Amino acid sequence: MRLFGNTTKKANDKDNAKIKMVEVSQLRFDRDFKNVFQQENDKVAEIANDMRANGFDKSRPIIVTEAYIIVDGHSRFMAAKKAGLEKVPVIVKKFDSRDETIEYEYKMQLNSRRLTDGEYFAAFLKLDEIRRSNPNAQGSSDEAIGRQLNKSARQVCKMREIAKKADASLLEKIQNGSISINKAHELIKAAEARKKAGIIEEVTDEKSSNTGKGINSDSFKLGVLFVLSELEKGRKKGQILKDKRIAKLELGELILSEEDVQRISQRFGIA
């Protein structure tokens, strides 16, 4: 028991040796990071009042880089300034790269606070950027980022689709908290469904006005399914309407390869 106690004490002494008192004026924010995670004014004021009465809680020092950039403890730093403290306890942590620093910052924030959807989305964008710039990254990016954000790969997939397809107005609503990630994704999918329906309606109208050429009913139905299939492949409306295979409908037939017919038949469950 005595040996165990001595070992524990030495370990604690080693940890405590990392803590040093630093003037508040020496610490600074990473502006890019601070803009992602907004500090709550009420929380900062509450911590500042406690600091005035009891001083800075040294069991929760501020974590900083070797350049004294804050990576954890932003609210405590702001509260210390508000309380008029001249020095605060810090632990200097060494990082091998800026990306490693940012990943650590996100990890600490995710473990210590409840994030808004806007903060989760901003975190996804940054972590995805870091991962894409890493040539040694392995495995599914959605699963990897999901583990970092404590989110499912499906939720990360939604955020990726939003980042790719949302307009500036929708992105702003996510960031300011007026709309959730799930709702934004629903709106994007609904808009896509309306767009698909509009293309099919446009094709139908064009064929209806084509007098005297007797479009084959089966060919036309296959043509509509062909349009849906091409949309799922990511082709644009203009590209599809200019496709020579669609133009064949004007002559009363749609000529597709056996491979195309088989693919469309399997996708839409038709004989």
mmCIF file of C-alpha atoms in Angstrom:
data_model
loop_
_atom_site.group_PDB
_atom_site.id
_atom_site.type_symbol
_atom_site.label_atom_id
_atom_site.label_comp_id
_atom_site.label_asym_id
_atom_site.label_seq_id
_atom_site.Cartn_x
_atom_site.Cartn_y
_atom_site.Cartn_z
ATOM 1 C CA MET A 1 0.000 0.000 0.000
ATOM 2 C CA ARG A 2 2.833 2.362 0.868
ATOM 3 C CA LEU A 3 4.570 1.714 -2.426
ATOM 4 C CA PHE A 4 1.325 2.322 -4.316
ATOM 5 C CA GLY A 5 0.851 5.608 -2.464
ATOM 6 C CA ASN A 6 4.358 6.830 -3.246
ATOM 7 C CA THR A 7 3.982 5.938 -6.918
ATOM 8 C CA THR A 8 0.724 7.870 -7.145
ATOM 9 C CA LYS A 9 2.267 10.896 -5.478
ATOM 10 C CA LYS A 10 5.184 10.939 -7.919
ATOM 11 C CA ALA A 11 2.802 10.706 -10.859
ATOM 12 C CA ASN A 12 0.760 13.592 -9.481
ATOM 13 C CA ASP A 13 3.892 15.657 -8.873
ATOM 14 C CA LYS A 14 4.896 15.072 -12.472
ATOM 15 C CA ASP A 15 1.490 16.253 -13.685
ATOM 16 C CA ASN A 16 1.556 19.300 -11.437
ATOM 17 C CA ALA A 17 5.021 20.229 -12.699
ATOM 18 C CA LYS A 18 3.482 20.872 -16.117
ATOM 19 C CA ILE A 19 1.252 23.591 -14.696
ATOM 20 C CA LYS A 20 2.736 27.082 -14.715
ATOM 21 C CA MET A 21 1.365 30.516 -13.947
ATOM 22 C CA VAL A 22 1.330 32.791 -16.986
ATOM 23 C CA GLU A 23 0.238 36.394 -17.405
ATOM 24 C CA VAL A 24 -3.157 36.672 -19.034
ATOM 25 C CA SER A 25 -1.766 39.170 -21.543
ATOM 26 C CA GLN A 26 0.517 36.466 -22.976
ATOM 27 C CA LEU A 27 -2.358 34.206 -24.061
ATOM 28 C CA ARG A 28 -4.186 34.577 -27.364
ATOM 29 C CA PHE A 29 -6.928 32.977 -29.408
ATOM 30 C CA ASP A 30 -6.682 31.052 -32.637
ATOM 31 C CA ARG A 31 -9.164 33.306 -34.461
ATOM 32 C CA ASP A 32 -10.302 30.651 -36.939
ATOM 33 C CA PHE A 33 -11.158 28.305 -34.102
ATOM 34 C CA LYS A 34 -12.815 30.966 -31.948
ATOM 35 C CA ASN A 35 -15.129 31.879 -34.811
ATOM 36 C CA VAL A 36 -16.425 28.300 -34.937
ATOM 37 C CA PHE A 37 -17.181 27.907 -31.234
ATOM 38 C CA GLN A 38 -18.824 31.019 -29.845
ATOM 39 C CA GLN A 39 -18.404 31.584 -26.131
ATOM 40 C CA GLU A 40 -21.605 31.975 -24.119
ATOM 41 C CA ASN A 41 -21.663 35.376 -22.397
ATOM 42 C CA ASP A 42 -23.784 34.163 -19.473
ATOM 43 C CA LYS A 43 -21.415 31.261 -18.847
ATOM 44 C CA VAL A 44 -18.353 33.528 -18.993
ATOM 45 C CA ALA A 45 -19.953 35.978 -16.535
ATOM 46 C CA GLU A 46 -20.826 33.139 -14.134
ATOM 47 C CA ILE A 47 -17.244 31.803 -14.194
ATOM 48 C CA ALA A 48 -15.860 35.331 -13.724
ATOM 49 C CA ASN A 49 -18.011 35.854 -10.604
ATOM 50 C CA ASP A 50 -16.722 32.572 -9.159
ATOM 51 C CA MET A 51 -13.133 33.587 -9.918
ATOM 52 C CA ARG A 52 -13.579 36.900 -8.089
ATOM 53 C CA ALA A 53 -14.758 35.014 -5.020
ATOM 54 C CA ASN A 54 -12.573 31.910 -5.116
ATOM 55 C CA GLY A 55 -9.779 32.546 -7.589
ATOM 56 C CA PHE A 56 -8.916 30.430 -10.624
ATOM 57 C CA ASP A 57 -9.595 26.702 -10.154
ATOM 58 C CA LYS A 58 -6.121 25.233 -10.738
ATOM 59 C CA SER A 59 -7.589 21.764 -11.286
ATOM 60 C CA ARG A 60 -8.778 23.063 -14.657
ATOM 61 C CA PRO A 61 -5.802 24.901 -16.183
ATOM 62 C CA ILE A 62 -5.903 26.431 -19.648
ATOM 63 C CA ILE A 63 -4.240 24.277 -22.322
ATOM 64 C CA VAL A 64 -1.990 26.241 -24.671
ATOM 65 C CA THR A 65 0.528 25.624 -27.447
ATOM 66 C CA GLU A 66 4.194 26.514 -27.098
ATOM 67 C CA ALA A 67 3.276 29.871 -28.663
ATOM 68 C CA TYR A 68 0.640 30.386 -25.914
ATOM 69 C CA ILE A 69 -2.300 29.970 -28.312
ATOM 70 C CA ILE A 70 -5.293 28.661 -26.370
ATOM 71 C CA VAL A 71 -6.495 25.214 -27.434
ATOM 72 C CA ASP A 72 -8.782 24.525 -24.469
ATOM 73 C CA GLY A 73 -10.163 26.896 -21.862
ATOM 74 C CA HIS A 74 -11.457 29.772 -23.988
ATOM 75 C CA SER A 75 -14.324 30.547 -21.610
ATOM 76 C CA ARG A 76 -12.021 30.355 -18.566
ATOM 77 C CA PHE A 77 -9.571 32.728 -20.265
ATOM 78 C CA MET A 78 -12.309 35.271 -21.057
ATOM 79 C CA ALA A 79 -13.670 34.951 -17.527
ATOM 80 C CA ALA A 80 -10.198 35.534 -16.045
ATOM 81 C CA LYS A 81 -9.865 38.749 -18.049
ATOM 82 C CA LYS A 82 -13.350 39.812 -16.970
ATOM 83 C CA ALA A 83 -12.518 39.074 -13.321
ATOM 84 C CA GLY A 84 -9.332 41.157 -13.564
ATOM 85 C CA LEU A 85 -6.895 38.297 -12.892
ATOM 86 C CA GLU A 86 -3.303 39.007 -13.878
ATOM 87 C CA LYS A 87 -2.079 35.396 -14.061
ATOM 88 C CA VAL A 88 -3.711 32.057 -14.800
ATOM 89 C CA PRO A 89 -2.543 28.419 -14.588
ATOM 90 C CA VAL A 90 -1.706 26.835 -17.942
ATOM 91 C CA ILE A 91 -0.345 23.594 -19.332
ATOM 92 C CA VAL A 92 1.868 23.944 -22.396
ATOM 93 C CA LYS A 93 1.184 21.141 -24.864
ATOM 94 C CA LYS A 94 3.388 20.427 -27.868
ATOM 95 C CA PHE A 95 1.767 19.721 -31.246
ATOM 96 C CA ASP A 96 3.532 18.538 -34.388
ATOM 97 C CA SER A 97 1.289 20.467 -36.786
ATOM 98 C CA ARG A 98 -1.517 22.995 -36.974
ATOM 99 C CA ASP A 99 -3.897 20.241 -38.110
ATOM 100 C CA GLU A 100 -3.082 18.215 -35.002
ATOM 101 C CA THR A 101 -3.744 21.308 -32.868
ATOM 102 C CA ILE A 102 -7.132 21.908 -34.471
ATOM 103 C CA GLU A 103 -8.150 18.254 -34.115
ATOM 104 C CA TYR A 104 -7.259 18.427 -30.415
ATOM 105 C CA GLU A 105 -9.284 21.633 -30.023
ATOM 106 C CA TYR A 106 -12.356 20.009 -31.567
ATOM 107 C CA LYS A 107 -11.946 16.917 -29.417
ATOM 108 C CA MET A 108 -11.827 18.988 -26.221
ATOM 109 C CA GLN A 109 -14.847 21.057 -27.238
ATOM 110 C CA LEU A 110 -16.864 17.957 -28.129
ATOM 111 C CA ASN A 111 -16.066 16.440 -24.741
ATOM 112 C CA SER A 112 -16.858 19.535 -22.704
ATOM 113 C CA ARG A 113 -19.933 21.185 -24.204
ATOM 114 C CA ARG A 114 -23.172 20.641 -26.083
ATOM 115 C CA LEU A 115 -22.660 21.850 -29.634
ATOM 116 C CA THR A 116 -25.250 23.429 -31.898
ATOM 117 C CA ASP A 117 -25.904 21.981 -35.354
ATOM 118 C CA GLY A 118 -24.116 24.994 -36.794
ATOM 119 C CA GLU A 119 -21.015 24.193 -34.734
ATOM 120 C CA TYR A 120 -21.171 20.519 -35.707
ATOM 121 C CA PHE A 121 -21.428 21.494 -39.377
ATOM 122 C CA ALA A 122 -18.485 23.910 -39.109
ATOM 123 C CA ALA A 123 -16.479 21.220 -37.314
ATOM 124 C CA PHE A 124 -17.283 18.736 -40.079
ATOM 125 C CA LEU A 125 -16.086 21.150 -42.754
ATOM 126 C CA LYS A 126 -12.760 21.701 -40.993
ATOM 127 C CA LEU A 127 -12.142 18.055 -40.106
ATOM 128 C CA ASP A 128 -13.027 17.011 -43.652
ATOM 129 C CA GLU A 129 -10.588 19.587 -45.024
ATOM 130 C CA ILE A 130 -7.853 18.228 -42.749
ATOM 131 C CA ARG A 131 -8.580 14.643 -43.759
ATOM 132 C CA ARG A 132 -8.570 15.426 -47.494
ATOM 133 C CA SER A 133 -5.181 17.094 -47.115
ATOM 134 C CA ASN A 134 -3.740 14.020 -45.376
ATOM 135 C CA PRO A 135 -2.232 11.615 -47.960
ATOM 136 C CA ASN A 136 -2.034 8.872 -45.316
ATOM 137 C CA ALA A 137 -5.730 8.949 -44.384
ATOM 138 C CA GLN A 138 -7.286 5.485 -44.594
ATOM 139 C CA GLY A 139 -10.792 4.052 -44.451
ATOM 140 C CA SER A 140 -14.146 5.745 -44.895
ATOM 141 C CA SER A 141 -13.930 9.483 -44.278
ATOM 142 C CA ASP A 142 -17.568 9.588 -43.109
ATOM 143 C CA GLU A 143 -16.911 6.917 -40.481
ATOM 144 C CA ALA A 144 -13.629 8.501 -39.383
ATOM 145 C CA ILE A 145 -15.097 11.986 -39.023
ATOM 146 C CA GLY A 146 -18.187 10.489 -37.408
ATOM 147 C CA ARG A 147 -16.008 9.025 -34.658
ATOM 148 C CA GLN A 148 -14.384 12.419 -34.105
ATOM 149 C CA LEU A 149 -17.752 14.190 -33.908
ATOM 150 C CA ASN A 150 -19.558 11.408 -32.029
ATOM 151 C CA LYS A 151 -21.987 11.234 -34.943
ATOM 152 C CA SER A 152 -23.074 8.366 -37.190
ATOM 153 C CA ALA A 153 -21.561 7.964 -40.652
ATOM 154 C CA ARG A 154 -25.072 8.599 -42.026
ATOM 155 C CA GLN A 155 -25.255 11.976 -40.288
ATOM 156 C CA VAL A 156 -21.815 12.906 -41.617
ATOM 157 C CA CYS A 157 -22.992 11.861 -45.093
ATOM 158 C CA LYS A 158 -25.900 14.303 -44.750
ATOM 159 C CA MET A 159 -23.527 17.111 -43.798
ATOM 160 C CA ARG A 160 -21.333 16.278 -46.787
ATOM 161 C CA GLU A 161 -24.334 16.445 -49.127
ATOM 162 C CA ILE A 162 -25.432 19.753 -47.599
ATOM 163 C CA ALA A 163 -21.944 21.210 -48.053
ATOM 164 C CA LYS A 164 -22.023 20.181 -51.703
ATOM 165 C CA LYS A 165 -25.573 21.195 -52.637
ATOM 166 C CA ALA A 166 -26.852 23.904 -50.257
ATOM 167 C CA ASP A 167 -26.996 27.518 -51.378
ATOM 168 C CA ALA A 168 -25.601 30.404 -49.333
ATOM 169 C CA SER A 169 -28.967 31.165 -47.729
ATOM 170 C CA LEU A 170 -29.449 27.629 -46.431
ATOM 171 C CA LEU A 171 -25.856 27.441 -45.163
ATOM 172 C CA GLU A 172 -26.358 30.689 -43.250
ATOM 173 C CA LYS A 173 -29.511 29.312 -41.603
ATOM 174 C CA ILE A 174 -27.602 26.240 -40.430
ATOM 175 C CA GLN A 175 -24.778 28.362 -39.052
ATOM 176 C CA ASN A 176 -27.054 30.764 -37.167
ATOM 177 C CA GLY A 177 -29.111 27.916 -35.730
ATOM 178 C CA SER A 178 -32.434 28.730 -37.408
ATOM 179 C CA ILE A 179 -32.558 25.324 -39.109
ATOM 180 C CA SER A 180 -31.231 21.879 -38.174
ATOM 181 C CA ILE A 181 -28.947 19.689 -40.255
ATOM 182 C CA ASN A 182 -31.713 17.114 -40.715
ATOM 183 C CA LYS A 183 -34.213 19.743 -41.869
ATOM 184 C CA ALA A 184 -31.704 21.261 -44.285
ATOM 185 C CA HIS A 185 -31.082 17.826 -45.781
ATOM 186 C CA GLU A 186 -34.833 17.242 -46.138
ATOM 187 C CA LEU A 187 -35.207 20.544 -48.008
ATOM 188 C CA ILE A 188 -32.389 19.626 -50.402
ATOM 189 C CA LYS A 189 -33.897 16.217 -51.169
ATOM 190 C CA ALA A 190 -37.353 17.750 -51.660
ATOM 191 C CA ALA A 191 -35.924 20.302 -54.103
ATOM 192 C CA GLU A 192 -34.218 17.513 -56.039
ATOM 193 C CA ALA A 193 -37.483 15.561 -56.231
ATOM 194 C CA ARG A 194 -39.313 18.616 -57.601
ATOM 195 C CA LYS A 195 -36.556 19.144 -60.154
ATOM 196 C CA LYS A 196 -36.806 15.543 -61.347
ATOM 197 C CA ALA A 197 -40.568 15.824 -61.634
ATOM 198 C CA GLY A 198 -40.156 19.029 -63.656
ATOM 199 C CA ILE A 199 -37.836 17.345 -66.155
ATOM 200 C CA ILE A 200 -40.225 14.423 -66.668
ATOM 201 C CA GLU A 201 -43.114 16.841 -67.141
ATOM 202 C CA GLU A 202 -41.074 18.819 -69.678
ATOM 203 C CA VAL A 203 -40.266 15.681 -71.659
ATOM 204 C CA THR A 204 -43.936 14.614 -71.545
ATOM 205 C CA ASP A 205 -45.101 18.015 -72.824
ATOM 206 C CA GLU A 206 -42.635 17.916 -75.703
ATOM 207 C CA LYS A 207 -43.826 14.482 -76.802
ATOM 208 C CA SER A 208 -47.493 15.430 -76.513
ATOM 209 C CA SER A 209 -46.995 18.379 -78.878
ATOM 210 C CA ASN A 210 -45.174 16.260 -81.429
ATOM 211 C CA THR A 211 -48.099 15.638 -83.839
ATOM 212 C CA GLY A 212 -48.231 13.055 -86.602
ATOM 213 C CA LYS A 213 -45.345 10.896 -85.385
ATOM 214 C CA GLY A 214 -47.145 8.369 -83.176
ATOM 215 C CA ILE A 215 -44.823 7.758 -80.225
ATOM 216 C CA ASN A 216 -44.738 4.132 -79.158
ATOM 217 C CA SER A 217 -46.192 3.911 -75.626
ATOM 218 C CA ASP A 218 -43.734 1.321 -74.351
ATOM 219 C CA SER A 219 -40.778 3.246 -75.757
ATOM 220 C CA PHE A 220 -41.980 6.431 -74.128
ATOM 221 C CA LYS A 221 -42.358 4.756 -70.712
ATOM 222 C CA LEU A 222 -38.889 3.326 -71.068
ATOM 223 C CA GLY A 223 -37.678 6.795 -72.003
ATOM 224 C CA VAL A 224 -39.088 8.309 -68.813
ATOM 225 C CA LEU A 225 -37.373 5.625 -66.755
ATOM 226 C CA PHE A 226 -34.198 6.269 -68.713
ATOM 227 C CA VAL A 227 -34.367 9.952 -67.741
ATOM 228 C CA LEU A 228 -34.733 9.027 -64.062
ATOM 229 C CA SER A 229 -31.824 6.641 -64.335
ATOM 230 C CA GLU A 230 -29.600 9.296 -65.913
ATOM 231 C CA LEU A 231 -30.541 11.805 -63.208
ATOM 232 C CA GLU A 232 -29.461 9.363 -60.532
ATOM 233 C CA LYS A 233 -26.125 9.083 -62.308
ATOM 234 C CA GLY A 234 -25.656 12.840 -61.856
ATOM 235 C CA ARG A 235 -26.328 14.060 -65.397
ATOM 236 C CA LYS A 236 -27.843 17.530 -65.847
ATOM 237 C CA LYS A 237 -31.203 18.283 -67.455
ATOM 238 C CA GLY A 238 -29.654 19.908 -70.515
ATOM 239 C CA GLN A 239 -27.380 16.939 -71.103
ATOM 240 C CA ILE A 240 -30.251 14.467 -70.924
ATOM 241 C CA LEU A 241 -32.540 16.413 -73.253
ATOM 242 C CA LYS A 242 -29.759 16.600 -75.864
ATOM 243 C CA ASP A 243 -29.063 12.869 -75.641
ATOM 244 C CA LYS A 244 -29.539 11.269 -79.057
ATOM 245 C CA ARG A 245 -31.279 8.299 -77.469
ATOM 246 C CA ILE A 246 -34.005 10.576 -76.063
ATOM 247 C CA ALA A 247 -34.278 12.325 -79.440
ATOM 248 C CA LYS A 248 -35.254 8.978 -80.953
ATOM 249 C CA LEU A 249 -38.630 9.306 -79.208
ATOM 250 C CA GLU A 250 -39.591 11.865 -81.829
ATOM 251 C CA LEU A 251 -39.439 9.065 -84.400
ATOM 252 C CA GLY A 252 -41.627 6.774 -82.308
ATOM 253 C CA GLU A 253 -38.942 4.608 -80.754
ATOM 254 C CA LEU A 254 -36.165 4.644 -78.163
ATOM 255 C CA ILE A 255 -33.085 2.707 -79.133
ATOM 256 C CA LEU A 256 -31.064 1.576 -76.129
ATOM 257 C CA SER A 257 -28.376 -1.035 -75.777
ATOM 258 C CA GLU A 258 -29.238 -4.317 -74.089
ATOM 259 C CA GLU A 259 -27.017 -3.270 -71.198
ATOM 260 C CA ASP A 260 -28.987 -0.012 -70.725
ATOM 261 C CA VAL A 261 -32.330 -1.827 -70.900
ATOM 262 C CA GLN A 262 -31.191 -4.426 -68.371
ATOM 263 C CA ARG A 263 -29.837 -1.755 -66.016
ATOM 264 C CA ILE A 264 -33.034 0.305 -66.131
ATOM 265 C CA SER A 265 -35.232 -2.784 -65.813
ATOM 266 C CA GLN A 266 -33.381 -3.948 -62.718
ATOM 267 C CA ARG A 267 -33.365 -0.476 -61.167
ATOM 268 C CA PHE A 268 -37.116 0.135 -61.595
ATOM 269 C CA GLY A 269 -38.374 -3.450 -61.412
ATOM 270 C CA ILE A 270 -39.950 -3.709 -64.855
ATOM 271 C CA ALA A 271 -40.032 -6.675 -67.233
#
